Amino acid sequence: MLINKAILPIAGLGTRFLPITKVIPKEMMPINGVPILQLLIEEAYKAGVHEFVLVINRQKESIIRKYLSREGKNEKLDRLNKLLDDVKIEYVYQDEQLGDGHALLQARESVEDEPFLVLFGDDLVIGATPDAPNAAKQLIEAHEKTGSSVIALEEIDPEMSESYGIIKPAPNETGPLYKVEDLVEKPSPSEAPSNLGVIGKYICTPDIWTPLSKAEASVGNEIRLIDGFKKLLSSKDLYGLKIEGKRYDTGTLEGYKKAVEEV
Ligand code: G1P
């Protein structure tokens, strides 16, 4: 089934990025003058997605809605306005900080029984060339091949496992597409089942909703998408795809600075 919808859970408070996030949502931080949020919407759009559900909080609402409104005429706005002409954006709220899985549940009614793309606000992947299929496109192609949910992966430094969800691939899987046997959120290096870390980009099939709605809070007392996937695994296949391109974690000052310098 075609993927036409994306959910962007961007209701987080950005505390890692204070003090600027007192007034500026971290997704509005610019890379070459363009907010990360726009780069993410463009990523999905280039992969064929036209409908977006943004999960926001009320503090961020006015600034994000204003940015994504088709206001003003100036050639420097052309790129944004053209994009806005061609996409539909809906907003839903997450009023409590209960995790990314909880954020997605707020958007459930908007996607109903369709598979959908999920892009977290922190993860940018830049391809080797502008024409290379972007991360969203790579995930969609893997979903078309498998018919299943697909998680974006990168090879991580094993010492960094506590910052990631880590998958355990099924035996004899050689990648870049891996059947997933299990997943662990933020394990210590000695407990990590592999060096394949989860990037915040996913295709979810609608059968994620039941397990996700039953998932209990885990690491950090939050309901995470990964908790839903863990439950899904008992009845459905799940895949991970090692993404081609360089990933930047723009949710940390270090990662953001790197993206500004290199992108
Ligand atoms: C989330 C996910 C984690 C993933 C990470 C990627 O964690 O829970 O599995 O590896 O995003 O950015 P967070 O960084 O929000 O704590």
CSV table of C-alpha atoms and ligand atoms in Angstrom, one decimal:
chain,number,residue,atom,x,y,z
A,1,MET,CA,0.0,0.0,0.0
A,2,LEU,CA,1.2,3.5,-0.8
A,3,ILE,CA,2.5,5.6,2.0
A,4,ASN,CA,0.8,9.0,1.8
A,5,LYS,CA,0.9,10.1,5.5
A,6,ALA,CA,3.6,11.0,7.9
A,7,ILE,CA,3.4,11.7,11.6
A,8,LEU,CA,6.0,14.0,13.2
A,9,PRO,CA,6.0,13.7,17.0
A,10,ILE,CA,7.5,17.1,17.9
A,11,ALA,CA,5.8,18.0,21.2
A,12,GLY,CA,9.0,17.5,23.2
A,13,LEU,CA,10.2,20.5,25.3
A,14,GLY,CA,13.8,20.5,24.0
A,15,THR,CA,15.3,20.7,27.5
A,16,ARG,CA,18.6,19.4,26.1
A,17,PHE,CA,18.7,22.6,24.0
A,18,LEU,CA,17.9,25.2,26.7
A,19,PRO,CA,18.1,28.2,26.9
A,20,ILE,CA,17.1,28.8,23.3
A,21,THR,CA,14.1,26.4,23.5
A,22,LYS,CA,12.5,28.6,26.0
A,23,VAL,CA,11.1,30.5,23.0
A,24,ILE,CA,12.2,28.6,19.9
A,25,PRO,CA,11.1,25.0,19.3
A,26,LYS,CA,14.2,22.9,18.6
A,27,GLU,CA,12.6,21.8,15.3
A,28,MET,CA,12.7,25.5,14.2
A,29,MET,CA,16.5,25.7,14.5
A,30,PRO,CA,18.0,26.5,11.1
A,31,ILE,CA,20.4,24.5,9.0
A,32,ASN,CA,21.6,26.8,6.2
A,33,GLY,CA,18.7,29.1,7.1
A,34,VAL,CA,16.0,26.4,6.8
A,35,PRO,CA,14.4,25.0,9.9
A,36,ILE,CA,14.9,21.3,10.6
A,37,LEU,CA,11.1,20.9,10.5
A,38,GLN,CA,11.0,22.0,6.9
A,39,LEU,CA,13.8,19.7,6.0
A,40,LEU,CA,11.9,16.8,7.5
A,41,ILE,CA,8.7,17.7,5.7
A,42,GLU,CA,10.7,18.0,2.5
A,43,GLU,CA,12.3,14.6,3.1
A,44,ALA,CA,8.8,13.0,3.3
A,45,TYR,CA,7.4,15.0,0.4
A,46,LYS,CA,10.3,13.9,-1.8
A,47,ALA,CA,9.4,10.3,-0.9
A,48,GLY,CA,5.8,10.8,-2.0
A,49,VAL,CA,4.1,11.8,1.2
A,50,HIS,CA,1.5,14.6,1.0
A,51,GLU,CA,-0.3,14.5,4.3
A,52,PHE,CA,1.3,15.4,7.6
A,53,VAL,CA,0.1,15.1,11.2
A,54,LEU,CA,2.3,17.2,13.5
A,55,VAL,CA,2.0,16.2,17.2
A,56,ILE,CA,2.8,19.4,19.0
A,57,ASN,CA,2.4,21.1,22.4
A,58,ARG,CA,0.5,24.3,23.0
A,59,GLN,CA,3.6,26.4,23.7
A,60,LYS,CA,5.0,25.6,20.2
A,61,GLU,CA,1.7,25.9,18.4
A,62,SER,CA,1.7,29.5,17.3
A,63,ILE,CA,5.3,29.6,16.0
A,64,ILE,CA,5.0,26.4,14.1
A,65,ARG,CA,1.6,27.2,12.6
A,66,LYS,CA,2.8,30.6,11.6
A,67,TYR,CA,5.8,29.2,9.9
A,68,LEU,CA,3.8,26.6,8.0
A,69,SER,CA,1.1,29.1,6.9
A,70,ARG,CA,1.3,30.4,3.3
A,71,GLU,CA,1.9,34.0,4.3
A,72,GLY,CA,4.1,36.5,2.6
A,73,LYS,CA,5.4,36.9,-0.9
A,74,ASN,CA,9.1,37.0,-1.4
A,75,GLU,CA,11.3,34.9,-3.6
A,76,LYS,CA,13.1,33.6,-0.5
A,77,LEU,CA,9.7,32.1,0.5
A,78,ASP,CA,9.1,30.3,-2.8
A,79,ARG,CA,10.6,27.0,-1.8
A,80,LEU,CA,8.4,26.9,1.4
A,81,ASN,CA,5.3,28.2,-0.3
A,82,LYS,CA,5.5,25.7,-3.1
A,83,LEU,CA,5.8,22.9,-0.6
A,84,LEU,CA,2.8,24.2,1.4
A,85,ASP,CA,0.7,24.4,-1.7
A,86,ASP,CA,1.1,20.7,-2.2
A,87,VAL,CA,0.8,19.3,1.3
A,88,LYS,CA,-1.9,19.0,3.9
A,89,ILE,CA,-0.9,19.6,7.5
A,90,GLU,CA,-3.0,18.7,10.5
A,91,TYR,CA,-2.1,19.4,14.1
A,92,VAL,CA,-2.9,17.2,17.1
A,93,TYR,CA,-1.7,17.9,20.7
A,94,GLN,CA,0.3,16.0,23.2
A,95,ASP,CA,-0.3,17.7,26.5
A,96,GLU,CA,1.7,15.4,28.7
A,97,GLN,CA,5.3,14.4,28.1
A,98,LEU,CA,4.7,10.7,28.2
A,99,GLY,CA,7.0,9.6,25.3
A,100,ASP,CA,7.0,9.2,21.6
A,101,GLY,CA,4.7,6.2,21.6
A,102,HIS,CA,2.1,8.2,23.5
A,103,ALA,CA,2.6,11.1,21.0
A,104,LEU,CA,1.9,8.8,18.1
A,105,LEU,CA,-1.3,7.5,19.8
A,106,GLN,CA,-2.6,11.1,19.7
A,107,ALA,CA,-2.5,10.9,15.9
A,108,ARG,CA,-4.1,7.5,15.6
A,109,GLU,CA,-7.5,8.8,14.3
A,110,SER,CA,-5.7,10.8,11.6
A,111,VAL,CA,-4.1,7.9,9.9
A,112,GLU,CA,-6.8,5.2,10.6
A,113,ASP,CA,-5.9,2.0,8.9
A,114,GLU,CA,-3.1,3.1,6.6
A,115,PRO,CA,0.6,2.4,6.9
A,116,PHE,CA,2.4,5.6,7.7
A,117,LEU,CA,5.9,7.2,7.9
A,118,VAL,CA,7.1,8.5,11.3
A,119,LEU,CA,9.9,11.1,11.4
A,120,PHE,CA,11.3,12.1,14.8
A,121,GLY,CA,12.3,15.8,15.0
A,122,ASP,CA,15.9,15.1,15.9
A,123,ASP,CA,17.2,12.9,13.1
A,124,LEU,CA,18.5,14.3,9.9
A,125,VAL,CA,20.1,12.0,7.3
A,126,ILE,CA,21.9,13.5,4.4
A,127,GLY,CA,22.6,11.4,1.3
A,128,ALA,CA,26.0,11.3,-0.5
A,129,THR,CA,24.4,13.1,-3.5
A,130,PRO,CA,21.3,15.2,-3.7
A,131,ASP,CA,19.7,12.7,-6.1
A,132,ALA,CA,20.3,9.6,-3.9
A,133,PRO,CA,17.0,8.3,-2.4
A,134,ASN,CA,16.6,9.9,1.0
A,135,ALA,CA,16.0,8.0,4.2
A,136,ALA,CA,12.2,8.2,4.0
A,137,LYS,CA,12.3,6.9,0.4
A,138,GLN,CA,14.6,4.0,1.4
A,139,LEU,CA,12.2,3.0,4.2
A,140,ILE,CA,9.2,3.2,1.9
A,141,GLU,CA,10.9,0.9,-0.6
A,142,ALA,CA,11.8,-1.6,2.1
A,143,HIS,CA,8.1,-1.5,3.2
A,144,GLU,CA,7.0,-2.1,-0.4
A,145,LYS,CA,9.3,-5.1,-0.5
A,146,THR,CA,8.3,-6.7,2.8
A,147,GLY,CA,4.8,-5.4,3.5
A,148,SER,CA,5.9,-4.9,7.1
A,149,SER,CA,6.9,-2.2,9.5
A,150,VAL,CA,10.5,-1.0,9.0
A,151,ILE,CA,12.9,0.8,11.3
A,152,ALA,CA,15.8,2.9,10.1
A,153,LEU,CA,19.2,1.8,11.4
A,154,GLU,CA,22.7,2.9,11.5
A,155,GLU,CA,25.9,1.2,12.7
A,156,ILE,CA,26.8,2.8,16.0
A,157,ASP,CA,29.9,3.0,18.1
A,158,PRO,CA,29.2,0.2,20.7
A,159,GLU,CA,30.2,2.6,23.5
A,160,MET,CA,27.1,4.8,22.6
A,161,SER,CA,24.5,2.0,22.9
A,162,GLU,CA,22.9,3.8,25.9
A,163,SER,CA,21.7,6.6,23.6
A,164,TYR,CA,19.8,4.3,21.2
A,165,GLY,CA,17.3,1.5,20.7
A,166,ILE,CA,19.3,-1.5,19.5
A,167,ILE,CA,18.0,-4.3,17.4
A,168,LYS,CA,18.9,-8.0,17.6
A,169,PRO,CA,18.8,-9.2,14.0
A,170,ALA,CA,17.5,-12.7,13.3
A,171,PRO,CA,20.3,-15.3,12.8
A,172,ASN,CA,22.1,-15.2,9.4
A,173,GLU,CA,20.7,-11.8,8.4
A,174,THR,CA,23.4,-9.9,6.5
A,175,GLY,CA,21.7,-6.6,5.8
A,176,PRO,CA,21.2,-3.9,4.8
A,177,LEU,CA,17.6,-5.2,5.4
A,178,TYR,CA,17.4,-7.2,8.6
A,179,LYS,CA,14.6,-9.2,10.0
A,180,VAL,CA,14.3,-8.2,13.6
A,181,GLU,CA,14.3,-10.8,16.3
A,182,ASP,CA,14.2,-8.4,19.3
A,183,LEU,CA,14.8,-4.8,20.3
A,184,VAL,CA,16.3,-3.2,23.4
A,185,GLU,CA,16.0,0.4,24.4
A,186,LYS,CA,19.2,2.1,25.5
A,187,PRO,CA,21.1,-1.0,26.7
A,188,SER,CA,24.5,-0.8,28.3
A,189,PRO,CA,27.4,-1.8,25.8
A,190,SER,CA,27.7,-5.2,27.5
A,191,GLU,CA,23.9,-5.9,27.0
A,192,ALA,CA,23.6,-4.5,23.5
A,193,PRO,CA,22.6,-7.3,21.1
A,194,SER,CA,24.3,-5.7,18.1
A,195,ASN,CA,25.8,-2.4,16.9
A,196,LEU,CA,22.7,-1.6,14.9
A,197,GLY,CA,21.1,1.5,16.4
A,198,VAL,CA,17.7,2.8,15.7
A,199,ILE,CA,17.4,6.2,13.9
A,200,GLY,CA,14.1,8.1,14.5
A,201,LYS,CA,12.6,7.2,11.2
A,202,TYR,CA,10.1,4.4,10.7
A,203,ILE,CA,7.3,2.9,8.6
A,204,CYS,CA,4.5,1.6,10.7
A,205,THR,CA,1.8,-0.7,9.5
A,206,PRO,CA,-1.6,-0.1,11.2
A,207,ASP,CA,-1.2,-3.2,13.3
A,208,ILE,CA,1.1,-1.2,15.5
A,209,TRP,CA,-1.8,0.6,17.1
A,210,THR,CA,-3.1,-2.3,19.3
A,211,PRO,CA,0.3,-3.2,20.8
A,212,LEU,CA,1.2,0.4,21.2
A,213,SER,CA,-2.0,1.3,23.0
A,214,LYS,CA,-1.2,-1.6,25.4
A,215,ALA,CA,2.5,-0.8,25.9
A,216,GLU,CA,3.5,0.2,29.3
A,217,ALA,CA,6.0,3.0,30.2
A,218,SER,CA,9.6,1.8,30.0
A,219,VAL,CA,13.0,3.6,29.9
A,220,GLY,CA,12.6,7.1,31.3
A,221,ASN,CA,9.0,6.3,32.4
A,222,GLU,CA,7.9,7.0,28.8
A,223,ILE,CA,5.8,5.0,26.4
A,224,ARG,CA,8.0,4.5,23.4
A,225,LEU,CA,7.3,3.4,19.9
A,226,ILE,CA,9.9,0.7,20.5
A,227,ASP,CA,7.7,-0.7,23.3
A,228,GLY,CA,4.9,-1.1,20.7
A,229,PHE,CA,7.3,-2.8,18.2
A,230,LYS,CA,8.5,-5.2,20.9
A,231,LYS,CA,4.9,-6.4,21.5
A,232,LEU,CA,4.2,-6.4,17.7
A,233,LEU,CA,7.0,-8.9,17.3
A,234,SER,CA,5.1,-11.8,18.9
A,235,SER,CA,2.6,-11.8,16.0
A,236,LYS,CA,4.2,-9.9,13.0
A,237,ASP,CA,7.4,-9.6,11.1
A,238,LEU,CA,9.4,-6.5,11.7
A,239,TYR,CA,12.4,-5.3,9.6
A,240,GLY,CA,15.3,-2.9,10.1
A,241,LEU,CA,17.0,-1.1,7.3
A,242,LYS,CA,20.6,0.2,7.4
A,243,ILE,CA,20.1,3.6,5.9
A,244,GLU,CA,22.5,5.0,3.3
A,245,GLY,CA,23.6,8.5,4.2
A,246,LYS,CA,25.1,10.4,7.1
A,247,ARG,CA,22.9,10.8,10.2
A,248,TYR,CA,23.0,13.8,12.5
A,249,ASP,CA,21.3,13.9,15.9
A,250,THR,CA,20.2,17.5,15.8
A,251,GLY,CA,18.6,17.2,19.2
A,252,THR,CA,22.0,17.8,20.9
A,253,LEU,CA,24.1,20.9,20.6
A,254,GLU,CA,27.0,18.9,19.4
A,255,GLY,CA,25.0,17.1,16.7
A,256,TYR,CA,23.3,20.3,15.7
A,257,LYS,CA,26.7,22.1,15.3
A,258,LYS,CA,28.0,19.3,13.2
A,259,ALA,CA,25.0,19.4,10.9
A,260,VAL,CA,25.3,23.2,10.5
A,261,GLU,CA,29.0,22.8,9.6
A,262,GLU,CA,28.7,19.8,7.3
A,263,VAL,CA,25.3,19.9,5.6
B,1,G1P,C1,14.5,7.6,20.5
B,1,G1P,C2,14.2,6.1,20.4
B,1,G1P,C3,15.5,5.3,20.3
B,1,G1P,C4,16.2,5.9,19.0
B,1,G1P,C5,16.4,7.4,19.1
B,1,G1P,C6,17.0,7.9,17.8
B,1,G1P,O1,15.2,7.9,21.7
B,1,G1P,O2,13.5,5.7,21.6
B,1,G1P,O3,15.2,4.0,20.1
B,1,G1P,O4,17.4,5.2,18.9
B,1,G1P,O5,15.2,8.1,19.4
B,1,G1P,O6,17.1,9.3,17.8
B,1,G1P,P1,15.4,9.4,22.3
B,1,G1P,O7,16.6,9.9,21.6
B,1,G1P,O8,14.2,10.2,22.0
B,1,G1P,O9,15.6,9.2,23.8
